[in-house]
Coordinates of C-alpha atoms in Angstrom, one line a residue:
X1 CA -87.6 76.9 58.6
X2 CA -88.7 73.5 57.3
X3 CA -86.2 71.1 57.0
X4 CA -85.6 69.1 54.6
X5 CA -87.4 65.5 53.6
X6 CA -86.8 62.9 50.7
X7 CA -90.5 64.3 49.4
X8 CA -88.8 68.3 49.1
X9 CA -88.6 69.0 45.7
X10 CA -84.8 69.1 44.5
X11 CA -85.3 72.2 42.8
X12 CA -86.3 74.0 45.5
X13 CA -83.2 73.3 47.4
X14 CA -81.0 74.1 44.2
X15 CA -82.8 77.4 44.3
X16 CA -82.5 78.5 47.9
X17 CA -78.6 77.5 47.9
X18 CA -77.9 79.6 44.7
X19 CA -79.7 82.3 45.7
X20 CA -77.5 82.9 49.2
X21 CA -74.5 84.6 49.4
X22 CA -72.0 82.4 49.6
X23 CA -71.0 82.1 53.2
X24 CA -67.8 80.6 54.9
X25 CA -68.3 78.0 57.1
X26 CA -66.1 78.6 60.4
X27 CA -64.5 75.0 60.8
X28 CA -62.8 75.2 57.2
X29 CA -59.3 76.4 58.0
X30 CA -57.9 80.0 56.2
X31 CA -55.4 78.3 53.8
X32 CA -58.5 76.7 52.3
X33 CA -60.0 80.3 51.5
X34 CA -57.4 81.5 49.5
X35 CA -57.5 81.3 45.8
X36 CA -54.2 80.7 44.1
X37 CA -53.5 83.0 41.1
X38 CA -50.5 82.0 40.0
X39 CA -52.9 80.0 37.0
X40 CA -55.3 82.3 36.2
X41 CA -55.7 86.2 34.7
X42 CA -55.1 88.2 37.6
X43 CA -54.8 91.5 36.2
X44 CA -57.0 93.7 37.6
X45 CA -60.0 96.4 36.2
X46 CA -60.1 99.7 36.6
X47 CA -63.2 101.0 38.4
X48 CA -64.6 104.3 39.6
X49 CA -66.9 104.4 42.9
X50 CA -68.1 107.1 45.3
X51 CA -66.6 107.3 49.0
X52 CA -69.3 108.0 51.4
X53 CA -68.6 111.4 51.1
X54 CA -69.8 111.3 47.0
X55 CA -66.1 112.1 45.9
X56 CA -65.1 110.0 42.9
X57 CA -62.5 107.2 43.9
X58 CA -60.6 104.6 41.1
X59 CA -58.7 102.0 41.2
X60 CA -56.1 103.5 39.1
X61 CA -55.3 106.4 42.0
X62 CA -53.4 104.0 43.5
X63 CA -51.3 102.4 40.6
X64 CA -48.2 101.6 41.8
X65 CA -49.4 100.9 45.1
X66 CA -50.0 97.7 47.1
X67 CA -53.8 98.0 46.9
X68 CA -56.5 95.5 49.4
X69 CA -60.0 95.3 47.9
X70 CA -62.0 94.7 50.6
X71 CA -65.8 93.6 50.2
X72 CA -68.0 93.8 53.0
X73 CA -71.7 94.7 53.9
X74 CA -72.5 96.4 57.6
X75 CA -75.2 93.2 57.9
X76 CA -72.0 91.0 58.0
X77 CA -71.1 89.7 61.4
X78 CA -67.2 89.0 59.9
X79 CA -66.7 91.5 58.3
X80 CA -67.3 94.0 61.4
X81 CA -64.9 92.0 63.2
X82 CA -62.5 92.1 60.3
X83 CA -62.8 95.8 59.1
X84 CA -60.8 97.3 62.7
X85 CA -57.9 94.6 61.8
X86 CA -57.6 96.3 57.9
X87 CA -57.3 100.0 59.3
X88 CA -54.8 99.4 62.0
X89 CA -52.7 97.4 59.1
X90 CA -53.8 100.4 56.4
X91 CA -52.2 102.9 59.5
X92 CA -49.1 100.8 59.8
X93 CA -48.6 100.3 56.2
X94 CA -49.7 103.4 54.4
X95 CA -46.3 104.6 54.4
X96 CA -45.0 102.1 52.3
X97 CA -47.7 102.4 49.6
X98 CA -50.2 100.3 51.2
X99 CA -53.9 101.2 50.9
X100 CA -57.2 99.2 51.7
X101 CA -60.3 100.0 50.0
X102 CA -63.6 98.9 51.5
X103 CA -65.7 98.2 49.3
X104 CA -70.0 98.6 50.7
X105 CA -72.0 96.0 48.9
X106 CA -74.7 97.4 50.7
X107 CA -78.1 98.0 48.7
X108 CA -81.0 100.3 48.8
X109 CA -82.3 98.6 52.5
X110 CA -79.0 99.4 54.1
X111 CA -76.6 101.8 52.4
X112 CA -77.4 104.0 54.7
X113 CA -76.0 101.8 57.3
X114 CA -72.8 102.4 55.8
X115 CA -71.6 106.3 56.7
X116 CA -72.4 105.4 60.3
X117 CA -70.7 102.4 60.6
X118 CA -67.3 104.1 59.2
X119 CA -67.7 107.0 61.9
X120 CA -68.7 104.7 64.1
X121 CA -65.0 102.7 63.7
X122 CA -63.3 105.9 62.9
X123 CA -62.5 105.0 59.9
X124 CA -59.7 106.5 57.9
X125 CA -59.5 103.9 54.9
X126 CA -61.7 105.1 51.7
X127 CA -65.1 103.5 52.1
X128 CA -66.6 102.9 49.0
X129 CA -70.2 102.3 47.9
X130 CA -71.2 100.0 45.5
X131 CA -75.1 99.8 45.1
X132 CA -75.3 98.9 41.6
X133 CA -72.9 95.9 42.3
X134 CA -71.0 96.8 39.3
X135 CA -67.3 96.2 40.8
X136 CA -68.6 93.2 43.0
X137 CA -69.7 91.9 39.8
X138 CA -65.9 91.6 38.6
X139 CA -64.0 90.9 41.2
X140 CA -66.5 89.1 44.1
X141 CA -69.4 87.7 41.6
X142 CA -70.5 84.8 44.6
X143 CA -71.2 87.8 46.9
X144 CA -69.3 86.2 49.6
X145 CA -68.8 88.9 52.5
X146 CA -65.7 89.6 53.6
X147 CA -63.8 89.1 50.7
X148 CA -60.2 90.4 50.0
X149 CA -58.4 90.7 46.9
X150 CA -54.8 92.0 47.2
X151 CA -53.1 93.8 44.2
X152 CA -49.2 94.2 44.4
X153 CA -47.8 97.5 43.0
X154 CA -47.9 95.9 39.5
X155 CA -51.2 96.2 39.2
X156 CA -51.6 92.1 39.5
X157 CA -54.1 90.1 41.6
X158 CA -51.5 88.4 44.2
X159 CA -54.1 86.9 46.4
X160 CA -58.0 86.3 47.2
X161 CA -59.4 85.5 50.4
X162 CA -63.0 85.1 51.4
X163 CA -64.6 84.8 55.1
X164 CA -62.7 86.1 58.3
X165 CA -62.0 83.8 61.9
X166 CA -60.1 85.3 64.4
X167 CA -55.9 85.2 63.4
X168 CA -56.6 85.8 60.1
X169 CA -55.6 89.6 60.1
X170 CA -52.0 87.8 60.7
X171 CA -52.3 85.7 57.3
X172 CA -53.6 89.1 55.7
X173 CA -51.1 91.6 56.7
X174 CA -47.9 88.8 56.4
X175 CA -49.5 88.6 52.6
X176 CA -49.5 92.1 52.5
X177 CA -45.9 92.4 53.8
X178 CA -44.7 90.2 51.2
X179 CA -46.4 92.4 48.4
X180 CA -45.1 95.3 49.6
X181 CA -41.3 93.8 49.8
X182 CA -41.8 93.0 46.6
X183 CA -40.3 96.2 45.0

């Protein structure tokens, strides 16, 4: 990799840093990752997405419900370290009306990373697929991977969260506690 010189062409660095995901770096603390949306529109869309199965899953399914969109790719170091945390909370919490949905943002070179990666964590959340990126698109348009966006059982967004560091499933699931108190 070249690094860079007062000669490099500014461009060319504007270029390379918009075209990466964004990424999180690992000395920013997790209260700096979370997006407050107490200012903005956070009411979520509707969306309809295949499990890795092929059957048909939306977003409204689980209206009423405290709902975790999770976006993640099986190329993400993070996120696999993040994605055991969400199903032990989604087995603890389920009960309640607690679901996570994990969102693949996989494309053609590695969705079918995807399948074996859920069996290969026994997983028992949904795993969606999203190769067209249409749902990213809305609600994760950086790309950033892990992302979480929490809806509470109104159907609002309540929180967003992007990158994962070890003690962060403790932020998620004490955000995800207070949605789900929150009758």
């Amino acid at each position: 990799m070249a690094s860079f010189s007062p000669g490099r062409p500014l461009w060319l660095l504007a270029l390379l840093y918009t075209a990466c995901p964004a990424t999180t770096p690992a000395s920013q603390s997790a209260a700096s990752l979370t997006a407050d949306t107490s200012q903005t529109n956070n009411s979520t869309t509707d969306f309809t997405l295949s499990d890795v199965d092929g059957k048909s899953v939306h977003l409204s399914d689980y209206n009423g419900q405290v709902v975790l969109l999770d976006f993640w790719a099986t190329w993400c170091i993070p996120c696999e370290a993040e994605i055991p945390h969400l199903e032990k909370m989604y087995l603890e919490h389920k009960q309640e009306g607690f679901v996570v949905l994990a969102i693949a943002m996989d494309g053609p070179e590695t969705v079918a990373n995807v399948a074996p990666f859920a069996r290969r964590y026994n997983l028992t959340i949904p795993v969606l697929l999203d190769e067209e990126t249409r749902v990213v698109a809305i609600y994760n348009p950086k790309r950033t991977a892990p992302l979480s966006v929490l809806i509470d059982r109104k159907g609002k967004i309540a929180r967003v969260r992007q990158g994962f560091n070890a003690g962060d499933e403790q932020l998620v699931e004490a955000d995800v506690k207070q949605a789900l108190a929150a009758k």
